[in-house]
PDB file of C-alpha atoms in Angstrom:
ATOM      1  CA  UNK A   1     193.142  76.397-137.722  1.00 65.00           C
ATOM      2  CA  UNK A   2     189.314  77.818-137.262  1.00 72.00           C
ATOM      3  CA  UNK A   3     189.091  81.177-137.587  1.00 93.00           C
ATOM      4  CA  UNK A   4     188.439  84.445-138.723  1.00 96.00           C
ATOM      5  CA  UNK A   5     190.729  86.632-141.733  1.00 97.00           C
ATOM      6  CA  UNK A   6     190.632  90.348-142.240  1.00 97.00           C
ATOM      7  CA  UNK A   7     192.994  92.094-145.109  1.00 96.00           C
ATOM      8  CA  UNK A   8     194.254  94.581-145.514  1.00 96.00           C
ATOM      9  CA  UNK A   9     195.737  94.702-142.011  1.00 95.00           C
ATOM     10  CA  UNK A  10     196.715  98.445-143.119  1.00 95.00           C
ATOM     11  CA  UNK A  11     195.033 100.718-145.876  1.00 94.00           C
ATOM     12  CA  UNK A  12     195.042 103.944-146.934  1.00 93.00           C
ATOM     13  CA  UNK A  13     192.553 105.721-149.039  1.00 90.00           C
ATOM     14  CA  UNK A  14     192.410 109.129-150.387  1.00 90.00           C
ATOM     15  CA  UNK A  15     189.616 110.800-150.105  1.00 87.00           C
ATOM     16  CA  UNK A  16     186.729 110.127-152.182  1.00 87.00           C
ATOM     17  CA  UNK A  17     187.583 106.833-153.152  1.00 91.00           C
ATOM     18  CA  UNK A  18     185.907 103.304-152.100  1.00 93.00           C
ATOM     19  CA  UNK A  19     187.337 100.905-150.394  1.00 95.00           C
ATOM     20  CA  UNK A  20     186.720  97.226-149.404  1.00 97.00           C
ATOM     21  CA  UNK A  21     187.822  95.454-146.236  1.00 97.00           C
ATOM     22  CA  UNK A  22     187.955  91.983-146.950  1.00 98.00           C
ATOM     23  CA  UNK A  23     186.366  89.003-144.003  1.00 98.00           C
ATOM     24  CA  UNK A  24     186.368  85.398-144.125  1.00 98.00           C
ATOM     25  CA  UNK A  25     185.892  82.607-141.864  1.00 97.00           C
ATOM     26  CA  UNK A  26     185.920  78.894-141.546  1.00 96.00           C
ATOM     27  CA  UNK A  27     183.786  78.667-138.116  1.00 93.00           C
ATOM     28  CA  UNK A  28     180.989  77.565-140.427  1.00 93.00           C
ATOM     29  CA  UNK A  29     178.769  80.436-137.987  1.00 92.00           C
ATOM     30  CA  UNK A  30     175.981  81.553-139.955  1.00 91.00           C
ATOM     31  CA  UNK A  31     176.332  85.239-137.950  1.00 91.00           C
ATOM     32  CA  UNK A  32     178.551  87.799-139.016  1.00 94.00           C
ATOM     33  CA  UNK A  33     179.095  91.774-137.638  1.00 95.00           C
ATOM     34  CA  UNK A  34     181.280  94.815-138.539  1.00 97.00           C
ATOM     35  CA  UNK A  35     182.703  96.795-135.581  1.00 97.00           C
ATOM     36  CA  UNK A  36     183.794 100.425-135.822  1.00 97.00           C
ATOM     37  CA  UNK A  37     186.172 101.031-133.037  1.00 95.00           C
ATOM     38  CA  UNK A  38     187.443 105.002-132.316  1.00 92.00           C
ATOM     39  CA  UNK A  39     189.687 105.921-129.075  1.00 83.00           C
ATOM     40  CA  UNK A  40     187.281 106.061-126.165  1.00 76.00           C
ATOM     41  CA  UNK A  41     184.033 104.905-128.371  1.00 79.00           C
ATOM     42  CA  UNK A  42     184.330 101.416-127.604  1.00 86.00           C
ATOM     43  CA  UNK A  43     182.817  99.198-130.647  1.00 93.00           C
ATOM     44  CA  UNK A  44     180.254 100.544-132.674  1.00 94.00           C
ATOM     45  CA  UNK A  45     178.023  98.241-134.739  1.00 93.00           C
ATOM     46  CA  UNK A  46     178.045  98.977-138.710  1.00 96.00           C
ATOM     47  CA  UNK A  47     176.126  95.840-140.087  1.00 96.00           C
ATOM     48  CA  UNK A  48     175.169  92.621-139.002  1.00 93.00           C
ATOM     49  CA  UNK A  49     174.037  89.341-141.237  1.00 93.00           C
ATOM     50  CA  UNK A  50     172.590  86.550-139.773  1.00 89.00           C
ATOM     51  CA  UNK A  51     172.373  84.359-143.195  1.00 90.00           C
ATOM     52  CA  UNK A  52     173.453  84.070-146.213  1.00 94.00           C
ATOM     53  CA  UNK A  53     171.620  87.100-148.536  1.00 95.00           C
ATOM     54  CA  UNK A  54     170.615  88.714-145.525  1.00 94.00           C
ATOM     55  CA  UNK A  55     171.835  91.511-143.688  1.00 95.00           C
ATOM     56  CA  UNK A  56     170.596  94.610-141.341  1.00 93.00           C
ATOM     57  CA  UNK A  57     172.146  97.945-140.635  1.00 94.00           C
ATOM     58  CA  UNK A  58     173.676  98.686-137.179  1.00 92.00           C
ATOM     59  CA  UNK A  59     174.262 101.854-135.901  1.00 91.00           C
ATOM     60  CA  UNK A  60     176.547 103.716-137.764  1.00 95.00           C
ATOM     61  CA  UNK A  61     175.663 102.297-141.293  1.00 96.00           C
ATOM     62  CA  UNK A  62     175.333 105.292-143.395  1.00 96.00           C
ATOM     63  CA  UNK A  63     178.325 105.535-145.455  1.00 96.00           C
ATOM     64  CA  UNK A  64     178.751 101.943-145.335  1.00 97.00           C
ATOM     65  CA  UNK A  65     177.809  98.931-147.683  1.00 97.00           C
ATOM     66  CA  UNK A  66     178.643  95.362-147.144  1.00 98.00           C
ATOM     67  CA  UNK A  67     177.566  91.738-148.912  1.00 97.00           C
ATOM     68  CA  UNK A  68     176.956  88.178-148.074  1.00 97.00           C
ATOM     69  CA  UNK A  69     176.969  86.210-151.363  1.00 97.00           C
ATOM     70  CA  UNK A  70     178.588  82.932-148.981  1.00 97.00           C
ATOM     71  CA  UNK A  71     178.554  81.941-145.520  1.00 96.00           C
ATOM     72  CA  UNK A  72     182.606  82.300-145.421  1.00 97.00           C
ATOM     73  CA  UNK A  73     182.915  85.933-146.573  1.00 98.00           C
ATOM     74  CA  UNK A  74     181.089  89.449-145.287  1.00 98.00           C
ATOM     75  CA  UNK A  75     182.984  92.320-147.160  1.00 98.00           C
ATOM     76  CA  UNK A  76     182.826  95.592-146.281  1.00 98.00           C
ATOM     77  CA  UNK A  77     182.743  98.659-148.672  1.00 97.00           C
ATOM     78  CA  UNK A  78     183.296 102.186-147.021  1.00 96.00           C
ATOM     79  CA  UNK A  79     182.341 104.433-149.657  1.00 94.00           C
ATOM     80  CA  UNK A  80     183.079 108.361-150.032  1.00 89.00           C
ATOM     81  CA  UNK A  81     179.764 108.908-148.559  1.00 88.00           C
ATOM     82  CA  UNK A  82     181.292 108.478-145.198  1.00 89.00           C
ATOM     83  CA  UNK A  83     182.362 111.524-143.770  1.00 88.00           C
ATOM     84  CA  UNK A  84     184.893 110.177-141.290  1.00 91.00           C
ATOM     85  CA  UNK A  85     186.332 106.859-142.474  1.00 93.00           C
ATOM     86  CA  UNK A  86     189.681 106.335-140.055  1.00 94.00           C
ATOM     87  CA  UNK A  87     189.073 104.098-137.562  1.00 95.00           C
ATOM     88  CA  UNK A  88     189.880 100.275-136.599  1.00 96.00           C
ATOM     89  CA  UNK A  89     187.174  98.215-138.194  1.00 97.00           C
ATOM     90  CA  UNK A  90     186.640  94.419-136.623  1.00 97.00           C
ATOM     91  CA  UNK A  91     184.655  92.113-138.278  1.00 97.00           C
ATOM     92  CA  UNK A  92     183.370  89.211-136.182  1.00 96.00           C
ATOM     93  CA  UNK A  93     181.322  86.004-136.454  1.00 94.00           C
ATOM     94  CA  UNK A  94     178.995  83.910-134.297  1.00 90.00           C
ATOM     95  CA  UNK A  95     176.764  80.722-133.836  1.00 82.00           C
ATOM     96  CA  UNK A  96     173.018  82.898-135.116  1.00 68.00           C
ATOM     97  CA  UNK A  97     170.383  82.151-133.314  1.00 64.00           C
ATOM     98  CA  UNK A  98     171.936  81.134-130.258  1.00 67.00           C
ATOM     99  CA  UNK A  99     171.852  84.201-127.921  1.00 67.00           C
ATOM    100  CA  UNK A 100     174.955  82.390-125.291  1.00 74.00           C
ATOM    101  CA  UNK A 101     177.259  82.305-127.839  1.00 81.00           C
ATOM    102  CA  UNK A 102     180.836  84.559-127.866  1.00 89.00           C
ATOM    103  CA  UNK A 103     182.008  86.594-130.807  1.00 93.00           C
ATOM    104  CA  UNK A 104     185.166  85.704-132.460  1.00 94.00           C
ATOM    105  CA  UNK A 105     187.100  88.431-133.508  1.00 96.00           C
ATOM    106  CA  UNK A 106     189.201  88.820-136.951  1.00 97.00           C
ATOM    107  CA  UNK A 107     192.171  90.663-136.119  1.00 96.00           C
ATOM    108  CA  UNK A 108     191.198  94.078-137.878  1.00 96.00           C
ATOM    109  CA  UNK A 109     191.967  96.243-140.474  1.00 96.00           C
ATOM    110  CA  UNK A 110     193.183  99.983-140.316  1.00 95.00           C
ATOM    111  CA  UNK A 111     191.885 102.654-142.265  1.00 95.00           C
ATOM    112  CA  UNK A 112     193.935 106.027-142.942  1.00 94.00           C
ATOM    113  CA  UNK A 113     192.256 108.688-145.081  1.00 90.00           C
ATOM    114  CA  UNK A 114     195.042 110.989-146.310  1.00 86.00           C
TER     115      UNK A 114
ATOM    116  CA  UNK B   1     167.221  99.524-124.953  1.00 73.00           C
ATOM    117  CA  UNK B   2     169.875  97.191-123.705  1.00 82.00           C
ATOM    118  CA  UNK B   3     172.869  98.682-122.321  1.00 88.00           C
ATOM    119  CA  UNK B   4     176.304  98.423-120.613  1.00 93.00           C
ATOM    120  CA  UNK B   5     178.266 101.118-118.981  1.00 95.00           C
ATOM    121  CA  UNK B   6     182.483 100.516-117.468  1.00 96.00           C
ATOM    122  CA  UNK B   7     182.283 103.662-114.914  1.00 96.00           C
ATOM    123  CA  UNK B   8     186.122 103.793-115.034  1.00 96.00           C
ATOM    124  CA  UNK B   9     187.967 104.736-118.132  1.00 95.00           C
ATOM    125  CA  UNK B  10     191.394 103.376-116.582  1.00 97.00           C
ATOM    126  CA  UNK B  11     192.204 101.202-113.684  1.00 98.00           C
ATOM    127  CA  UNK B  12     195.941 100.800-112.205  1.00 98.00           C
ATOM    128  CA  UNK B  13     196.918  98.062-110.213  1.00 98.00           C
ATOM    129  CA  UNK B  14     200.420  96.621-109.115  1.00 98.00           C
ATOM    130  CA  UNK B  15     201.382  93.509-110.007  1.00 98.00           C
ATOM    131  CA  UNK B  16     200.520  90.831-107.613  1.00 97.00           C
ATOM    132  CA  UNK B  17     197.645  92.909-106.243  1.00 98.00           C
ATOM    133  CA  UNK B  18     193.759  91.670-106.832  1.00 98.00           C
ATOM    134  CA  UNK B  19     191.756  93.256-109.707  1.00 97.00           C
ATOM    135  CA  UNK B  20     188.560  94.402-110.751  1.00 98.00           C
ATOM    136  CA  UNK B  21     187.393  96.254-113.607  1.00 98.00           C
ATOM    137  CA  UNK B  22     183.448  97.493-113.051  1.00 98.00           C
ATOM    138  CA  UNK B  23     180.607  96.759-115.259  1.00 98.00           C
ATOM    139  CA  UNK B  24     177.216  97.709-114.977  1.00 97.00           C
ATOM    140  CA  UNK B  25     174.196  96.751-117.371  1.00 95.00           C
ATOM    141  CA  UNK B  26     170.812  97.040-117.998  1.00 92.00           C
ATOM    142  CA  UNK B  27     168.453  94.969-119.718  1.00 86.00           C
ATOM    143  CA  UNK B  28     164.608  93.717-120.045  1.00 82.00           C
ATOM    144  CA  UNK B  29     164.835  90.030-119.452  1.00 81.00           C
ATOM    145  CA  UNK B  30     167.567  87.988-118.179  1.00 82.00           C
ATOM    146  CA  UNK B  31     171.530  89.401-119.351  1.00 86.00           C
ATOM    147  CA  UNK B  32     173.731  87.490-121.325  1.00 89.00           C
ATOM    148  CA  UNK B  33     176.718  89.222-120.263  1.00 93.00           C
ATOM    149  CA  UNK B  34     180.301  88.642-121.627  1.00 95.00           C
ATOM    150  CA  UNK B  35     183.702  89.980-120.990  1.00 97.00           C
ATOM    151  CA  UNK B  36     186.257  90.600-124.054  1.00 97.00           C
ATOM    152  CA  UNK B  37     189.799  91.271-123.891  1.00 97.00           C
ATOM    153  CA  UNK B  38     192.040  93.656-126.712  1.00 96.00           C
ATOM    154  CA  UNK B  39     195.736  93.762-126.821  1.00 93.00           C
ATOM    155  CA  UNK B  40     197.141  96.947-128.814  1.00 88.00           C
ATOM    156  CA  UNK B  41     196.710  96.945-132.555  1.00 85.00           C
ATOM    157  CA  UNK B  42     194.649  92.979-132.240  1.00 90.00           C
ATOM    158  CA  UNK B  43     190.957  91.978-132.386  1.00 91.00           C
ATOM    159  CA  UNK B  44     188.818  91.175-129.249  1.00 94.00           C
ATOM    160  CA  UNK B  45     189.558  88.069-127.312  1.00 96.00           C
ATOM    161  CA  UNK B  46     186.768  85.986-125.924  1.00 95.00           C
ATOM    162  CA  UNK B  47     186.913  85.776-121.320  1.00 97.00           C
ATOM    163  CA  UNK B  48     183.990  84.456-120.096  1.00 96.00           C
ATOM    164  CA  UNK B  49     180.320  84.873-119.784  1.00 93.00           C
ATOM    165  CA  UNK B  50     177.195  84.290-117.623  1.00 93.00           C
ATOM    166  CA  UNK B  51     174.317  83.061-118.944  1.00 87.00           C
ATOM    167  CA  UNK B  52     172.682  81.200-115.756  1.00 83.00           C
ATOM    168  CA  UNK B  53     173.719  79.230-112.855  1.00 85.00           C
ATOM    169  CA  UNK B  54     176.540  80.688-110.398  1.00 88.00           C
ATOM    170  CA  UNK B  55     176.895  83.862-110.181  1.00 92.00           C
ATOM    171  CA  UNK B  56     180.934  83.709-110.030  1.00 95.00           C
ATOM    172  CA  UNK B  57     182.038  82.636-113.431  1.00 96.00           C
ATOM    173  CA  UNK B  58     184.935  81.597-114.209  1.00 96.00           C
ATOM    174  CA  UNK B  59     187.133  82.147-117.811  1.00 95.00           C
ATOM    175  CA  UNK B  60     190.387  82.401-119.235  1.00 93.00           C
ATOM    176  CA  UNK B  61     194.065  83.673-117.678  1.00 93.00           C
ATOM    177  CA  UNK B  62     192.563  83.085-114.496  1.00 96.00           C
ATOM    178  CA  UNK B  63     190.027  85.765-114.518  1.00 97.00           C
ATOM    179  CA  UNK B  64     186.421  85.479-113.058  1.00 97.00           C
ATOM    180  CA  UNK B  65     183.643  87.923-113.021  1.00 98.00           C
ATOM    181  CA  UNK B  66     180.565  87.956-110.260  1.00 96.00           C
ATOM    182  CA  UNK B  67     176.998  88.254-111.563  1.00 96.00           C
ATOM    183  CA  UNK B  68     175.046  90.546-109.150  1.00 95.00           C
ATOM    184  CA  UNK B  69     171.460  90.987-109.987  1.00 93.00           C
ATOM    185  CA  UNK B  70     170.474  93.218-107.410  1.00 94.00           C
ATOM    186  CA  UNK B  71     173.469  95.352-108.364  1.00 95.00           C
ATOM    187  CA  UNK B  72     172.911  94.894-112.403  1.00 95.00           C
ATOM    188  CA  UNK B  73     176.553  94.497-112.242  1.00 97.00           C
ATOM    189  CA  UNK B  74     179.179  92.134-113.696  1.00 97.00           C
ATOM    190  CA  UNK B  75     182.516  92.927-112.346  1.00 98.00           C
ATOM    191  CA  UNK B  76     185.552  91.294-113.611  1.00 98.00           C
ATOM    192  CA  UNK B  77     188.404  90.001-110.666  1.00 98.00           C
ATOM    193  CA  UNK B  78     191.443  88.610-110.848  1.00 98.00           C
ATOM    194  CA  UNK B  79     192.766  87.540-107.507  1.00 97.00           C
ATOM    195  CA  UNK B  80     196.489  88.472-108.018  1.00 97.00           C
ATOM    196  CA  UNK B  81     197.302  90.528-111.417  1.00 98.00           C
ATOM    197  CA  UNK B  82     200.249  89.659-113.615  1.00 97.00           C
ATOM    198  CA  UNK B  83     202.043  92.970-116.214  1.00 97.00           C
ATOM    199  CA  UNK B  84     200.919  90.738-118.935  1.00 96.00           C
ATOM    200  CA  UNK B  85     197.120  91.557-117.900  1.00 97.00           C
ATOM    201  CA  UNK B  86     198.013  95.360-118.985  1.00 97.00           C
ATOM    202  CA  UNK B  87     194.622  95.303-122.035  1.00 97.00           C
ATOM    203  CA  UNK B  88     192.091  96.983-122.631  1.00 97.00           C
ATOM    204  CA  UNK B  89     188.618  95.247-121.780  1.00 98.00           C
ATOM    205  CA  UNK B  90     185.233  95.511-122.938  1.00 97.00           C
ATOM    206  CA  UNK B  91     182.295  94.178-121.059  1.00 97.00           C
ATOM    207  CA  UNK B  92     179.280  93.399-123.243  1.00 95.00           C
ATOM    208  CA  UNK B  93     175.492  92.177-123.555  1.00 91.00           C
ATOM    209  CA  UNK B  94     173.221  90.383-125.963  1.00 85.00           C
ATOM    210  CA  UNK B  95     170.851  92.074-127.084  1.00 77.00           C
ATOM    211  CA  UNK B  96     167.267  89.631-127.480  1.00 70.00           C
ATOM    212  CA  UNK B  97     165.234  92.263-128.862  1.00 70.00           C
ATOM    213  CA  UNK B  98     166.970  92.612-132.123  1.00 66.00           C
ATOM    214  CA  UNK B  99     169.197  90.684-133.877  1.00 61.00           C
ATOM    215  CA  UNK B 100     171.193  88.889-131.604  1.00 70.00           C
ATOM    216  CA  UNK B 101     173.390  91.964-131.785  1.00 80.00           C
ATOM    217  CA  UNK B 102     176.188  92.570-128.698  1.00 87.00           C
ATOM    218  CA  UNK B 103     176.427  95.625-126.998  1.00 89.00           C
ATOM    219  CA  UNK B 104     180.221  96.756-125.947  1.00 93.00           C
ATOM    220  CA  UNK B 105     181.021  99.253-123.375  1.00 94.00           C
ATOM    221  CA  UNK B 106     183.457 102.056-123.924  1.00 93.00           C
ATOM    222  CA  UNK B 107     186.196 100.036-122.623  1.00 95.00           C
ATOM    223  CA  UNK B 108     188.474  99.985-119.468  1.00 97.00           C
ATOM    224  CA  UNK B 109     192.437 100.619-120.014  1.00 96.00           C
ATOM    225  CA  UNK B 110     194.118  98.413-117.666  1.00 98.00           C
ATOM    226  CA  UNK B 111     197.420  99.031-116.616  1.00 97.00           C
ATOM    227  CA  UNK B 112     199.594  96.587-113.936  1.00 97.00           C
ATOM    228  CA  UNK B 113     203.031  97.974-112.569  1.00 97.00           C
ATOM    229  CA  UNK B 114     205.348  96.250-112.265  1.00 95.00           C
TER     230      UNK B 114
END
């Protein structure tokens, strides 16, 4: 089935360390985003790639660092730079240049900083 | 800037009872408007959207949303609401000045009684 993978479902990090959250997709959409979602924030935008070897910060980005070496995959690295890492992070992908089309939504991954 | 704003943080219907969780926007040019559905602990399901035409659209589990221009709303209904409707839902725009990015609201917690 189409769709969009995020792993770890659950991570934990201590602080000061790096960690990647893995996203991959078989949609063949050449769009891909990273959502921060807090309690009562709604979804914040961390980076967004609309081609391969392309990307553009979002909103929150500092603290953040992602890649787009293939179409499929969009990792994200949250580095020790960010100051508040725990949150729900949702990666999603989309048809680019088409402004009607819907996101699809990986199912997300949880961060805990102990 | 483009932006969305849910007024209420929580809305609590009884089961059986009609629906409608508010949504206002406000954007330069014509909205692309969307409505997205969470479950606990899952990534953001796809409802429906209006891109032109009618102004009632309709989308998935039976929910519709009106398109009122004069308002600059985009209220989500559901003519008789079911336990399993209990979500959280985001209404969001796409924004054509940058990127192609979409714009979430804060999010409305639903909650049905049974």
């Amino acid at each position: 089935d189409g769709g969009i993978t995020q792993s770890p479902k659950y991570l934990f990090r201590k602080e000061g360390q790096n960690v990647t959250l893995s996203c991959e997709q078989n949609l063949n959409h050449d769009a891909m985003y990273w959502y921060r979602q807090d309690p009562g924030q709604g979804l914040r935008l961390i980076y967004y790639s609309q081609i391969v070897n392309d990307f553009q910060k979002g909103d929150i980005a500092e603290g953040y660092s992602v890649s787009r070496e293939k179409k499929e995959s969009f990792p994200l690295t949250v580095t020790s730079a960010q100051k508040n890492p725990t949150a729900f992070y949702l990666c999603a992908s989309s048809t680019a240049g088409i402004l009607t089309g819907e996101l699809f939504f990986g199912e997300g991954s949880r961060l805990t900083v102990l | 800037a483009q932006s969305v704003a849910q007024p209420e943080d929580q809305v609590n219907v009884a089961e059986g009872n009609p629906l409608t969780v508010k949504c206002t926007y406000s954007v330069s040019g014509n909205p692309y408007l969307f409505w997205y559905v969470q479950y606990p602990n899952r990534g953001l399901q796809f409802l429906l959207k209006y891109i032109t035409g009618d102004n009632l659209v309709k989308g998935s589990y039976g929910f519709e949303a009106e398109f009122n221009k004069s308002q600059t709303s985009f209220h989500l209904k559901k003519p008789s609401a079911l336990v399993s409707d209990s979500a959280l839902y985001f209404c969001a725009v796409r924004d054509m000045t940058e990127g192609f990015k979409t714009i979430f609201g804060a999010g409305t917690r639903l909650f049905v009684k049974a």
